[in-house]
Short mmCIF file of C-alpha atoms in Angstrom, two decimals:
data_model
loop_
_atom_site.label_atom_id
_atom_site.label_comp_id
_atom_site.label_asym_id
_atom_site.label_seq_id
_atom_site.Cartn_x
_atom_site.Cartn_y
_atom_site.Cartn_z
CA MET A 1 0.00 0.00 0.00
CA ASN A 2 2.78 2.34 0.91
CA ARG A 3 4.50 1.50 -2.35
CA TRP A 4 1.32 2.38 -4.25
CA LYS A 5 1.06 5.73 -2.44
CA SER A 6 4.71 6.48 -3.13
CA CYS A 7 4.27 5.58 -6.80
CA SER A 8 1.14 7.74 -7.10
CA LEU A 9 2.87 10.65 -5.41
CA GLY A 10 5.84 10.32 -7.74
CA ILE A 11 3.59 10.30 -10.79
CA ALA A 12 1.72 13.39 -9.52
CA VAL A 13 4.97 15.26 -8.95
CA ALA A 14 6.22 14.31 -12.42
CA VAL A 15 2.96 15.51 -14.02
CA ALA A 16 3.18 18.77 -12.05
CA VAL A 17 6.76 19.33 -13.21
CA ILE A 18 5.80 18.66 -16.84
CA LEU A 19 2.80 21.02 -16.69
CA ALA A 20 4.91 23.71 -15.04
CA ALA A 21 7.54 23.34 -17.77
CA LEU A 22 4.89 23.64 -20.50
CA TRP A 23 2.68 26.45 -19.22
CA GLY A 24 4.73 28.07 -16.48
CA PRO A 25 6.82 30.45 -18.65
CA GLU A 26 3.73 31.50 -20.65
CA TRP A 27 1.81 32.26 -17.45
CA ILE A 28 4.69 34.28 -16.01
CA ALA A 29 5.05 36.29 -19.26
CA ALA A 30 1.31 37.03 -19.34
CA ARG A 31 1.38 38.26 -15.76
CA ARG A 32 4.37 40.48 -16.52
CA ASP A 33 2.69 41.91 -19.64
CA GLU A 34 -0.40 42.77 -17.62
CA LYS A 35 1.73 44.87 -15.32
CA LEU A 36 3.55 46.68 -18.16
CA LEU A 37 0.75 47.25 -20.67
CA ASN A 38 -1.35 50.44 -20.36
CA SER A 39 1.10 51.90 -17.87
CA ILE A 40 3.75 54.62 -18.14
CA THR A 41 7.30 53.69 -17.29
CA THR A 42 10.48 55.73 -17.28
CA GLU A 43 13.99 54.58 -17.94
CA ALA A 44 17.22 56.55 -17.73
CA VAL A 45 19.24 56.30 -20.93
CA GLU A 46 22.84 57.42 -20.75
CA GLY A 47 23.86 60.01 -23.34
CA ALA A 48 20.38 60.77 -24.70
CA GLU A 49 17.95 63.61 -24.09
CA GLY A 50 14.40 63.15 -25.35
CA TYR A 51 13.16 61.12 -28.28
CA ARG A 52 14.10 63.53 -31.05
CA TYR A 53 17.45 64.85 -32.20
CA ARG A 54 17.61 68.62 -31.77
CA MET A 55 19.71 70.91 -33.91
CA SER A 56 20.94 74.34 -32.92
CA SER A 57 19.80 77.41 -34.83
CA ASN A 58 23.14 77.59 -36.66
CA GLN A 59 22.87 73.91 -37.62
CA LYS A 60 19.36 74.44 -38.96
CA LEU A 61 20.50 77.42 -41.03
CA TYR A 62 23.44 75.47 -42.42
CA LEU A 63 21.27 72.49 -43.36
CA LEU A 64 18.63 74.67 -45.00
CA GLY A 65 21.24 76.61 -46.94
CA ARG A 66 22.85 73.46 -48.29
CA CYS A 67 19.52 71.93 -49.17
CA LEU A 68 18.14 75.03 -50.90
CA SER A 69 21.31 75.18 -52.97
CA SER A 70 20.54 71.71 -54.32
CA GLN A 71 16.75 71.84 -54.40
CA THR A 72 14.89 70.28 -57.30
CA LEU A 73 11.52 71.92 -56.72
CA PRO A 74 10.14 74.24 -59.43
CA GLU A 75 11.55 77.68 -58.73
CA SER A 76 9.84 81.04 -58.87
CA GLU A 77 11.16 83.50 -61.41
CA LEU A 78 13.00 85.52 -58.80
CA ARG A 79 14.53 82.47 -57.12
CA PHE A 80 15.82 81.32 -60.50
CA LEU A 81 17.40 84.73 -61.05
CA THR A 82 19.03 84.90 -57.63
CA ARG A 83 20.22 81.30 -57.36
CA VAL A 84 23.99 80.84 -57.60
CA ASP A 85 25.10 77.74 -59.47
CA ASN A 86 27.16 75.43 -57.24
CA GLU A 87 29.49 74.73 -60.17
CA THR A 88 31.08 78.16 -59.62
CA GLY A 89 32.57 76.83 -56.40
CA SER A 90 32.11 80.22 -54.73
CA TYR A 91 31.04 78.67 -51.42
CA GLY A 92 33.45 75.73 -51.43
CA GLU A 93 32.90 72.13 -52.35
CA MET A 94 29.82 70.29 -51.10
CA THR A 95 30.86 67.89 -48.36
CA GLY A 96 27.70 65.76 -48.38
CA THR A 97 24.49 64.98 -50.18
CA TYR A 98 21.58 67.30 -49.38
CA ALA A 99 18.00 67.32 -50.59
CA PHE A 100 15.14 69.80 -50.38
CA VAL A 101 12.00 67.99 -51.44
CA GLU A 102 8.26 68.32 -51.14
CA ASN A 103 6.93 66.21 -48.28
CA ARG A 104 3.96 64.13 -49.43
CA GLN A 105 2.92 63.42 -45.85
CA GLN A 106 1.13 65.70 -43.42
CA PRO A 107 3.16 67.73 -40.90
CA GLY A 108 4.10 65.78 -37.81
CA GLU A 109 2.59 66.08 -34.36
CA GLY A 110 3.52 69.38 -32.76
CA GLN A 111 4.31 71.03 -36.10
CA ILE A 112 2.33 73.80 -37.78
CA GLN A 113 -0.56 72.27 -39.68
CA GLU A 114 -1.78 73.51 -43.06
CA GLU A 115 -4.90 75.15 -41.66
CA ALA A 116 -2.76 77.21 -39.24
CA VAL A 117 0.23 78.06 -41.43
CA TYR A 118 -1.09 81.42 -42.73
CA GLU A 119 -1.92 82.67 -39.26
CA ALA A 120 1.49 81.55 -38.00
CA CYS A 121 3.26 83.21 -40.93
CA ASN A 122 1.41 86.50 -40.43
CA ARG A 123 2.33 86.46 -36.75
CA GLU A 124 6.02 86.16 -37.67
CA ILE A 125 5.68 88.84 -40.37
CA GLN A 126 4.40 91.22 -37.70
CA ILE A 127 7.40 90.39 -35.50
CA LEU A 128 9.80 91.11 -38.40
CA LYS A 129 8.06 94.44 -38.96
CA GLU A 130 8.38 95.38 -35.30
CA GLN A 131 12.08 94.52 -35.38
CA GLY A 132 12.68 96.60 -38.50
CA ILE A 133 13.59 93.67 -40.75
CA LEU A 134 10.52 94.24 -42.94
CA PRO A 135 8.88 97.56 -43.85
CA GLY A 136 5.54 98.22 -42.17
CA GLU A 137 3.56 98.49 -45.41
CA VAL A 138 4.19 94.87 -46.45
CA LYS A 139 0.89 92.97 -46.73
CA GLU A 140 0.03 89.75 -44.95
CA VAL A 141 -0.38 86.40 -46.69
CA SER A 142 -3.73 84.68 -47.14
CA GLU A 143 -5.00 81.31 -48.27
CA ASP A 144 -6.84 82.72 -51.29
CA SER A 145 -3.68 84.30 -52.75
CA TYR A 146 -0.87 81.97 -51.66
CA GLU A 147 0.05 78.31 -51.97
CA ALA A 148 1.60 76.48 -49.01
CA VAL A 149 3.75 73.37 -49.43
CA ILE A 150 5.43 71.42 -46.63
CA CYS A 151 9.00 70.46 -47.54
CA SER A 152 11.82 68.51 -45.95
CA ALA A 153 15.43 69.63 -45.85
CA ILE A 154 17.49 66.47 -45.34
CA ASP A 155 21.13 65.55 -44.95
CA VAL A 156 20.95 62.26 -46.85
CA LEU A 157 24.16 60.91 -45.32
CA GLU A 158 22.96 61.77 -41.80
CA PRO A 159 19.14 61.52 -41.95
CA ARG A 160 18.62 62.56 -38.35
CA ASN A 161 19.69 66.02 -39.55
CA ASN A 162 16.41 67.08 -41.07
CA LEU A 163 14.21 70.15 -41.00
CA SER A 164 10.56 70.58 -41.96
CA VAL A 165 9.90 73.85 -43.77
CA TRP A 166 6.74 75.50 -45.05
CA LYS A 167 7.16 77.22 -48.42
CA LEU A 168 4.55 79.91 -49.12
CA SER A 169 4.44 81.30 -52.67
CA LEU A 170 2.20 83.84 -54.35
CA SER A 171 -0.24 81.73 -56.32
CA THR A 172 0.12 81.68 -60.09
CA ASP A 173 -3.66 81.31 -60.30
CA VAL A 174 -4.08 84.94 -59.22
CA ARG A 175 -3.99 86.74 -62.56
CA ASN A 176 -2.90 90.36 -62.90
CA ALA A 177 -2.13 90.39 -59.18
CA ASP A 178 -0.78 93.60 -57.75
CA LYS A 179 2.60 92.53 -56.37
CA SER A 180 3.46 95.82 -54.66
CA ASN A 181 4.18 95.31 -50.97
CA ARG A 182 3.56 91.58 -51.33
CA PHE A 183 5.69 88.52 -50.77
CA LEU A 184 6.62 86.23 -53.63
CA ASP A 185 8.20 83.47 -51.52
CA ILE A 186 8.57 82.80 -47.80
CA TYR A 187 10.30 79.88 -46.09
CA LEU A 188 9.44 79.24 -42.45
CA ASP A 189 10.25 76.57 -39.87
CA ALA A 190 7.37 74.10 -39.48
CA ASP A 191 8.28 73.60 -35.81
CA THR A 192 8.82 77.16 -34.60
CA GLY A 193 7.21 79.26 -37.35
CA LYS A 194 10.39 81.35 -37.65
CA ILE A 195 10.95 82.85 -41.11
CA TYR A 196 14.32 81.96 -42.67
CA GLU A 197 14.05 83.49 -46.12
CA PHE A 198 11.78 85.83 -48.09
CA TYR A 199 11.36 87.72 -51.36
CA VAL A 200 9.11 90.77 -51.17
CA ARG A 201 8.18 93.78 -53.33
CA THR A 202 8.50 97.01 -51.34
CA GLY A 203 8.48 100.75 -51.80
CA GLN A 204 11.95 101.01 -50.27
CA GLN A 205 15.06 102.34 -51.94
CA TRP A 206 18.33 100.45 -51.51
CA GLU A 207 20.07 103.43 -49.94
CA ASP A 208 17.44 103.47 -47.20
CA ILE A 209 18.14 99.86 -46.17
CA ASP A 210 20.68 99.42 -43.36
CA THR A 211 21.81 95.86 -44.09
CA ASP A 212 24.11 95.64 -41.06
CA ALA A 213 21.27 96.52 -38.69
CA MET A 214 18.95 94.21 -40.59
CA ILE A 215 21.24 91.18 -40.32
CA ASP A 216 21.85 91.88 -36.61
CA ARG A 217 18.10 91.76 -35.96
CA TYR A 218 17.72 88.68 -38.15
CA ALA A 219 20.43 86.89 -36.13
CA GLU A 220 18.74 87.88 -32.89
CA TYR A 221 15.35 86.78 -34.23
CA LEU A 222 16.62 83.29 -35.19
CA GLU A 223 18.99 83.07 -32.19
CA LEU A 224 22.02 82.70 -34.45
CA THR A 225 25.58 83.16 -33.21
CA GLY A 226 28.94 84.12 -34.72
CA LEU A 227 27.82 86.70 -37.30
CA GLU A 228 30.62 87.83 -39.63
CA LYS A 229 30.80 89.98 -42.73
CA TYR A 230 31.44 87.94 -45.88
CA GLU A 231 34.98 88.53 -47.09
CA ASP A 232 35.49 89.74 -50.69
CA PRO A 233 32.10 88.84 -52.24
CA ASN A 234 32.30 88.39 -55.99
CA PRO A 235 29.83 90.83 -57.63
CA LEU A 236 29.90 88.80 -60.87
CA LEU A 237 28.07 85.98 -59.11
CA GLU A 238 25.06 88.16 -58.30
CA THR A 239 22.32 89.34 -60.65
CA THR A 240 22.10 92.72 -58.95
CA PRO A 241 24.76 95.21 -57.82
CA TYR A 242 22.81 95.89 -54.65
CA PHE A 243 23.60 93.25 -52.07
CA ALA A 244 25.43 92.53 -48.82
CA LYS A 245 26.66 89.11 -47.69
CA TYR A 246 27.18 87.70 -44.22
CA THR A 247 28.19 84.33 -42.74
CA PHE A 248 27.30 82.29 -39.69
CA PRO A 249 29.58 79.46 -38.50
CA GLY A 250 28.43 75.86 -38.11
CA GLU A 251 29.89 72.51 -37.15
CA GLU A 252 30.46 71.47 -40.78
CA GLY A 253 31.01 74.88 -42.37
CA SER A 254 29.72 78.42 -42.57
CA THR A 255 26.38 79.53 -43.99
CA THR A 256 26.03 82.52 -46.29
CA VAL A 257 23.08 84.88 -45.89
CA THR A 258 22.53 87.51 -48.58
CA ILE A 259 20.44 90.66 -48.36
CA GLY A 260 19.78 91.98 -51.85
CA TYR A 261 17.62 94.38 -53.83
CA TYR A 262 16.33 94.74 -57.39
CA GLU A 263 16.07 98.44 -58.14
CA GLY A 264 13.73 98.30 -61.14
CA ILE A 265 11.00 96.33 -59.39
CA ARG A 266 11.94 97.41 -55.86
CA GLU A 267 12.24 93.88 -54.63
CA LEU A 268 13.99 93.05 -51.38
CA PHE A 269 15.23 89.54 -50.68
CA LEU A 270 16.96 87.72 -47.88
CA LYS A 271 18.24 84.32 -49.01
CA VAL A 272 20.16 81.54 -47.30
CA GLY A 273 23.08 79.55 -48.63
CA ARG A 274 23.42 80.80 -52.18
#
């Protein structure tokens, strides 16, 4: 009898061990998942801050300048006239592959959405007026007269270096439009709304524009550092004799910012990287 009890007990223990081996790990994993799912956990990661790589203002300007110099988007008439061909080598050799392309997807979470881009742009235009970068008579932008396209400026060899930019252009559908005191193109940061570049018709004369004061305020507005006057600019590379060039240092190289003016049509432009 005792042998039968011992045998039965042994069999029961063996069955229990087998069942534990088969379903035990699965049960433990399920219990652990129940504790982790639908709950917020934090974990310290050495050498990382946040989920998204952040660039400084100078890095953003450098990336945008490189990308605009190699953009393949259709250009406005003025942009075509003011673009400097990279083959001249005036700004040094390109050290990487850069792309400025239209983004087919919607802006990301936390970025300026299409329905809010005109309001955001007009808010920044007002700031530039108050700081003396733009004349007060310049008109605001509106959805019925302008086209807005979200673009991506990307360092192809280092994709984490990327910048989302809204490009606002005076619509070609508006026939016989009065362009006086109106923008032709504006480029603004899709994250911050800050305006990097613009082309605008004004009533100003070139001799009334203090370019040194203008670039100082522009640097303060974008929180740029290391402003320097561009050394020995080549006038043959510009399509107008009225311009002033400046540079801002970056980790990979300097960025050129040009303030220029077309006398015949009284057009003021501030362009990056060309």
